[in-house]
Amino acid sequence: MATYVLIHGAAAEDPLSFYLHDTPAALATELLAGHQRAQAAAPFGRPWPLPAWPEVPTRALLSAGDRFFPVEFMRRVTAERLGFQPDEMPGDHMPMLGHPKELAERLEAYRTAL
């Protein structure tokens, strides 16, 4: 198997350093022991079906330490595609595991601001 070294020096084959570096070790180990599901292929195989983003309140929240979708890349993509700058919070690729309270507070703040 090939090793893919990324910007932050984490190898893609090492999920602990690539996806879960900011998740508590015991929780990350439990997740990797079989408490996860495969990603659905549909988002990667079908183009967006609408001609434009719908007129709905939209926010973007990035995990500042995400190595799979680096924050610099996601800032640019969000600005180009949605026309605004995203919010950021600490975390790796799975902030719901490493920062659940902060993530819930951010999402609740978005909901109540509508």
XYZ file of N, CA, C and O in Angstrom:
456
model
N 0.848 -1.182 0.000
C 0.000 0.000 0.000
C 0.891 1.242 0.000
O 1.865 1.326 0.742
N 0.572 2.208 -0.809
C 1.339 3.446 -0.881
C 1.067 4.320 0.337
O 0.014 4.249 0.947
N 2.039 5.133 0.687
C 1.874 6.096 1.770
C 1.744 7.470 1.155
O 2.536 7.852 0.298
N 0.746 8.221 1.571
C 0.513 9.563 1.063
C 0.814 10.547 2.179
O 0.083 10.626 3.149
N 1.895 11.283 2.060
C 2.249 12.252 3.085
C 1.575 13.562 2.741
O 1.641 14.041 1.619
N 0.913 14.142 3.714
C 0.142 15.349 3.506
C 0.848 16.562 4.083
O 1.916 16.466 4.679
N 0.233 17.725 3.942
C 0.811 18.990 4.389
C 1.293 18.922 5.827
O 2.373 19.356 6.150
N 0.505 18.357 6.704
C 0.850 18.322 8.120
C 1.724 17.129 8.470
O 1.993 16.882 9.630
N 2.167 16.350 7.483
C 3.054 15.235 7.717
C 2.370 13.959 8.145
O 3.031 12.981 8.466
N 1.055 13.912 8.169
C 0.337 12.706 8.576
C 0.130 11.802 7.371
O -0.207 12.265 6.291
N 0.346 10.523 7.553
C 0.137 9.566 6.472
C -1.331 9.179 6.422
O -1.952 8.933 7.448
N -1.900 9.124 5.223
C -3.321 8.817 5.051
C -3.690 7.445 5.611
O -4.820 7.241 6.010
N -2.747 6.509 5.653
C -3.047 5.176 6.165
C -3.167 5.144 7.686
O -3.569 4.152 8.259
N -2.777 6.175 8.376
C -2.810 6.213 9.835
C -3.986 7.069 10.287
O -3.860 8.276 10.438
N -5.161 6.461 10.503
C -6.341 7.260 10.837
C -6.220 8.026 12.143
O -6.821 9.080 12.300
N -5.419 7.538 13.081
C -5.269 8.265 14.347
C -4.575 9.606 14.144
O -4.966 10.607 14.739
N -3.567 9.653 13.292
C -2.881 10.927 13.073
C -3.509 11.736 11.948
O -3.326 12.945 11.872
N -4.271 11.081 11.085
C -4.852 11.783 9.938
C -6.242 12.341 10.229
O -6.508 13.508 9.967
N -7.131 11.517 10.780
C -8.514 11.935 11.021
C -8.816 12.266 12.477
O -9.697 13.060 12.761
N -8.141 11.590 13.391
C -8.567 11.593 14.795
C -7.513 12.151 15.753
O -7.522 11.825 16.932
N -6.622 12.993 15.289
C -5.517 13.480 16.108
C -5.956 14.374 17.263
O -5.201 14.589 18.199
N -7.175 14.892 17.236
C -7.671 15.762 18.300
C -8.840 15.119 19.055
O -9.524 15.772 19.821
N -9.061 13.841 18.825
C -10.105 13.070 19.499
C -9.453 12.327 20.660
O -8.351 11.807 20.501
N -10.105 12.269 21.824
C -9.528 11.495 22.931
C -9.140 10.084 22.465
O -9.914 9.420 21.755
N -7.948 9.634 22.853
C -7.387 8.375 22.349
C -8.314 7.180 22.560
O -8.483 6.362 21.655
N -8.915 7.063 23.731
C -9.794 5.918 24.002
C -11.001 5.921 23.068
O -11.417 4.871 22.566
N -11.559 7.092 22.823
C -12.714 7.199 21.938
C -12.316 6.898 20.490
O -13.029 6.201 19.765
N -11.163 7.410 20.057
C -10.685 7.145 18.699
C -10.433 5.651 18.499
O -10.809 5.084 17.473
N -9.840 5.011 19.486
C -9.573 3.574 19.401
C -10.872 2.784 19.329
O -10.999 1.839 18.541
N -11.853 3.180 20.127
C -13.157 2.507 20.091
C -13.816 2.666 18.724
O -14.359 1.712 18.171
N -13.753 3.866 18.170
C -14.326 4.102 16.844
C -13.675 3.187 15.810
O -14.354 2.548 15.010
N -12.353 3.125 15.836
C -11.628 2.330 14.848
C -11.804 0.829 15.050
O -11.571 0.053 14.127
N -12.266 0.428 16.231
C -12.474 -0.993 16.513
C -13.763 -1.524 15.894
O -14.091 -2.685 16.058
N -14.500 -0.681 15.190
C -15.670 -1.182 14.495
C -16.941 -0.406 14.687
O -17.990 -0.828 14.227
N -16.877 0.720 15.342
C -18.083 1.519 15.570
C -18.197 2.638 14.533
O -18.367 3.802 14.864
N -18.110 2.273 13.279
C -18.246 3.251 12.204
C -18.896 2.579 11.009
O -18.926 1.368 10.905
N -19.422 3.391 10.119
C -20.056 2.890 8.901
C -19.313 3.418 7.692
O -18.692 4.471 7.739
N -19.434 2.707 6.599
C -18.802 3.148 5.359
C -19.508 4.396 4.826
O -20.718 4.560 4.991
N -18.755 5.265 4.205
C -19.293 6.472 3.579
C -20.112 6.071 2.360
O -19.679 5.244 1.558
N -21.294 6.653 2.213
C -22.113 6.410 1.023
C -21.395 6.951 -0.212
O -20.755 8.003 -0.160
N -21.489 6.254 -1.309
C -20.810 6.661 -2.533
C -21.548 7.769 -3.280
O -20.960 8.482 -4.090
N -22.838 7.951 -3.019
C -23.654 8.908 -3.780
C -23.083 10.327 -3.823
O -23.061 10.933 -4.902
N -22.602 10.909 -2.718
C -22.097 12.291 -2.805
C -20.902 12.443 -3.738
O -20.631 13.528 -4.225
N -20.179 11.355 -3.984
C -18.989 11.431 -4.828
C -19.269 11.025 -6.269
O -18.436 11.224 -7.140
N -20.438 10.467 -6.534
C -20.722 9.955 -7.857
C -21.768 10.722 -8.638
O -21.943 10.497 -9.822
N -22.477 11.612 -7.964
C -23.544 12.367 -8.636
C -23.293 13.859 -8.516
O -22.966 14.359 -7.449
N -23.494 14.592 -9.595
C -23.343 16.054 -9.509
C -24.504 16.671 -8.724
O -25.580 16.075 -8.592
N -24.298 17.860 -8.191
C -25.348 18.611 -7.498
C -26.515 18.779 -8.456
O -26.346 19.251 -9.587
N -27.731 18.385 -8.074
C -28.852 18.354 -9.014
C -29.510 19.707 -9.300
O -30.278 19.820 -10.258
N -29.239 20.727 -8.505
C -29.891 22.021 -8.712
C -28.963 22.993 -9.428
O -27.745 22.903 -9.312
N -29.518 23.965 -10.154
C -28.670 24.918 -10.878
C -27.958 25.906 -9.955
O -26.946 26.487 -10.337
N -28.468 26.104 -8.730
C -27.853 27.029 -7.787
C -28.194 26.588 -6.368
O -29.125 25.812 -6.147
N -27.445 27.119 -5.408
C -27.731 26.829 -4.008
C -29.079 27.436 -3.646
O -29.374 28.570 -4.029
N -29.955 26.735 -2.947
C -31.282 27.277 -2.617
C -31.192 28.512 -1.709
O -30.223 28.693 -0.987
N -32.214 29.344 -1.746
C -32.291 30.546 -0.908
C -32.725 30.147 0.499
O -33.885 30.308 0.882
N -31.782 29.608 1.244
C -32.017 29.213 2.630
C -30.851 29.735 3.463
O -29.748 29.925 2.951
N -31.083 29.992 4.752
C -29.958 30.418 5.598
C -28.866 29.349 5.580
O -29.143 28.163 5.786
N -27.651 29.761 5.302
C -26.556 28.812 5.156
C -25.342 29.296 5.935
O -24.979 30.472 5.850
N -24.749 28.412 6.686
C -23.515 28.687 7.421
C -22.535 27.568 7.117
O -22.941 26.466 6.753
N -21.275 27.832 7.290
C -20.237 26.810 7.152
C -19.380 26.854 8.406
O -18.979 27.928 8.850
N -19.118 25.710 8.982
C -18.307 25.599 10.192
C -17.185 24.611 9.923
O -17.440 23.445 9.606
N -15.959 25.088 10.027
C -14.794 24.257 9.749
C -14.111 23.840 11.039
O -14.105 24.591 12.010
N -13.510 22.670 11.011
C -12.622 22.243 12.089
C -11.220 22.706 11.711
O -10.670 22.270 10.693
N -10.653 23.572 12.506
C -9.377 24.200 12.166
C -8.229 23.209 12.003
O -7.281 23.474 11.270
N -8.317 22.046 12.641
C -7.246 21.064 12.539
C -7.533 19.907 11.605
O -6.813 18.912 11.626
N -8.557 20.023 10.768
C -8.919 18.941 9.850
C -7.801 18.740 8.833
O -7.453 19.652 8.102
N -7.238 17.548 8.780
C -6.169 17.248 7.836
C -6.702 16.636 6.545
O -5.998 16.595 5.543
N -7.936 16.143 6.564
C -8.544 15.592 5.354
C -9.024 16.719 4.449
O -8.803 16.703 3.246
N -9.720 17.701 5.030
C -10.126 18.918 4.331
C -9.422 20.084 5.005
O -9.985 20.724 5.886
N -8.164 20.378 4.626
C -7.404 21.438 5.297
C -8.154 22.769 5.298
O -8.843 23.121 4.331
N -8.020 23.493 6.391
C -8.799 24.707 6.602
C -8.548 25.744 5.495
O -9.474 26.434 5.068
N -7.325 25.850 5.001
C -7.041 26.819 3.938
C -7.846 26.484 2.683
O -8.406 27.364 2.036
N -7.894 25.206 2.345
C -8.670 24.746 1.193
C -10.157 25.020 1.400
O -10.838 25.542 0.510
N -10.674 24.680 2.570
C -12.103 24.844 2.822
C -12.516 26.312 2.903
O -13.635 26.652 2.511
N -11.636 27.181 3.407
C -11.946 28.621 3.385
C -12.148 29.090 1.941
O -13.091 29.815 1.637
N -11.237 28.664 1.066
C -11.320 29.077 -0.338
C -12.564 28.503 -1.005
O -13.304 29.220 -1.691
N -12.834 27.225 -0.805
C -13.995 26.589 -1.424
C -15.289 27.236 -0.928
O -16.202 27.511 -1.719
N -15.377 27.496 0.358
C -16.576 28.131 0.914
C -16.778 29.513 0.304
O -17.891 29.852 -0.116
N -15.730 30.294 0.237
C -15.843 31.643 -0.334
C -16.232 31.592 -1.807
O -17.112 32.334 -2.254
N -15.604 30.701 -2.564
C -15.881 30.607 -4.000
C -17.288 30.088 -4.285
O -17.970 30.592 -5.168
N -17.718 29.086 -3.558
C -18.989 28.434 -3.871
C -20.185 29.024 -3.146
O -21.298 28.994 -3.662
N -19.965 29.539 -1.938
C -21.094 30.051 -1.162
C -21.053 31.567 -0.991
O -22.042 32.167 -0.568
N -19.916 32.177 -1.265
C -19.830 33.631 -1.234
C -19.671 34.241 0.150
O -19.944 35.417 0.332
N -19.206 33.477 1.122
C -18.949 34.036 2.452
C -17.818 33.272 3.121
O -17.418 32.205 2.665
N -17.295 33.846 4.196
C -16.231 33.200 4.953
C -16.832 32.255 5.993
O -17.810 32.608 6.653
N -16.266 31.085 6.153
C -16.791 30.128 7.129
C -16.383 30.491 8.550
O -15.434 31.242 8.768
N -17.112 29.965 9.507
C -16.716 30.035 10.905
C -15.753 28.878 11.152
O -15.740 27.903 10.409
N -14.967 28.984 12.214
C -14.016 27.927 12.539
C -14.086 27.589 14.019
O -14.421 28.431 14.838
N -13.779 26.338 14.308
C -13.715 25.863 15.682
C -12.543 24.882 15.776
O -12.059 24.408 14.760
N -12.092 24.573 16.979
C -11.029 23.578 17.108
C -11.538 22.201 16.702
O -12.733 21.950 16.707
N -10.614 21.338 16.362
C -11.002 19.961 16.097
C -10.305 19.365 14.906
O -9.678 20.052 14.110
N -10.447 18.039 14.802
C -9.919 17.286 13.679
C -11.055 17.027 12.693
O -12.024 17.797 12.648
N -10.977 15.965 11.933
C -12.002 15.669 10.931
C -13.339 15.292 11.565
O -14.376 15.351 10.907
N -13.331 14.933 12.836
C -14.562 14.512 13.511
C -14.770 15.315 14.796
O -14.649 14.795 15.909
N -15.116 16.584 14.668
C -15.269 17.418 15.867
C -16.390 16.960 16.794
O -16.390 17.283 17.973
N -17.311 16.173 16.267
C -18.386 15.660 17.114
C -17.862 14.708 18.168
O -18.518 14.490 19.183
N -16.665 14.173 17.970
C -16.052 13.283 18.955
C -15.101 14.034 19.886
O -15.105 13.803 21.089
N -14.282 14.907 19.332
C -13.285 15.602 20.134
C -13.771 16.861 20.807
O -13.240 17.274 21.839
N -14.796 17.505 20.233
C -15.319 18.770 20.758
C -16.844 18.789 20.699
O -17.443 19.716 20.137
N -17.507 17.785 21.260
C -18.962 17.692 21.110
C -19.724 18.858 21.723
O -20.697 19.333 21.140
N -19.289 19.335 22.871
C -20.009 20.434 23.529
C -19.912 21.711 22.698
O -20.912 22.384 22.453
N -18.709 22.040 22.249
C -18.550 23.248 21.441
C -19.299 23.138 20.117
O -19.942 24.094 19.676
N -19.258 21.980 19.489
C -19.995 21.790 18.241
C -21.493 21.971 18.470
O -22.160 22.688 17.714
N -22.025 21.353 19.508
C -23.459 21.483 19.809
C -23.824 22.935 20.092
O -24.867 23.418 19.632
N -22.991 23.645 20.832
C -23.261 25.055 21.121
C -23.260 25.894 19.848
O -24.111 26.776 19.672
N -22.314 25.627 18.957
C -22.266 26.365 17.686
C -23.514 26.101 16.853
O -24.119 27.018 16.312
N -23.893 24.843 16.737
C -25.067 24.492 15.938
C -26.343 25.063 16.548
O -27.219 25.559 15.816
N -26.441 25.020 17.841
C -27.616 25.604 18.507
C -27.647 27.122 18.304
O -28.724 27.699 18.082
N -26.524 27.783 18.350
C -26.469 29.228 18.100
C -26.928 29.546 16.671
O -27.655 30.517 16.456
N -26.526 28.737 15.716
C -26.996 28.938 14.341
C -28.502 28.777 14.270
O -29.215 29.568 13.639
N -29.014 27.732 14.902
C -30.459 27.461 14.869
C -31.264 28.595 15.491
O -32.254 29.042 14.924
N -30.833 29.090 16.631
C -31.595 30.129 17.312
C -31.451 31.501 16.666
O -32.269 32.384 16.930
N -30.456 31.669 15.817
C -30.255 32.953 15.128
C -31.166 33.109 13.927
O -31.248 34.197 13.347
N -31.869 32.066 13.539
C -32.749 32.134 12.345
C -33.911 33.067 12.546
O -34.565 33.198 13.466
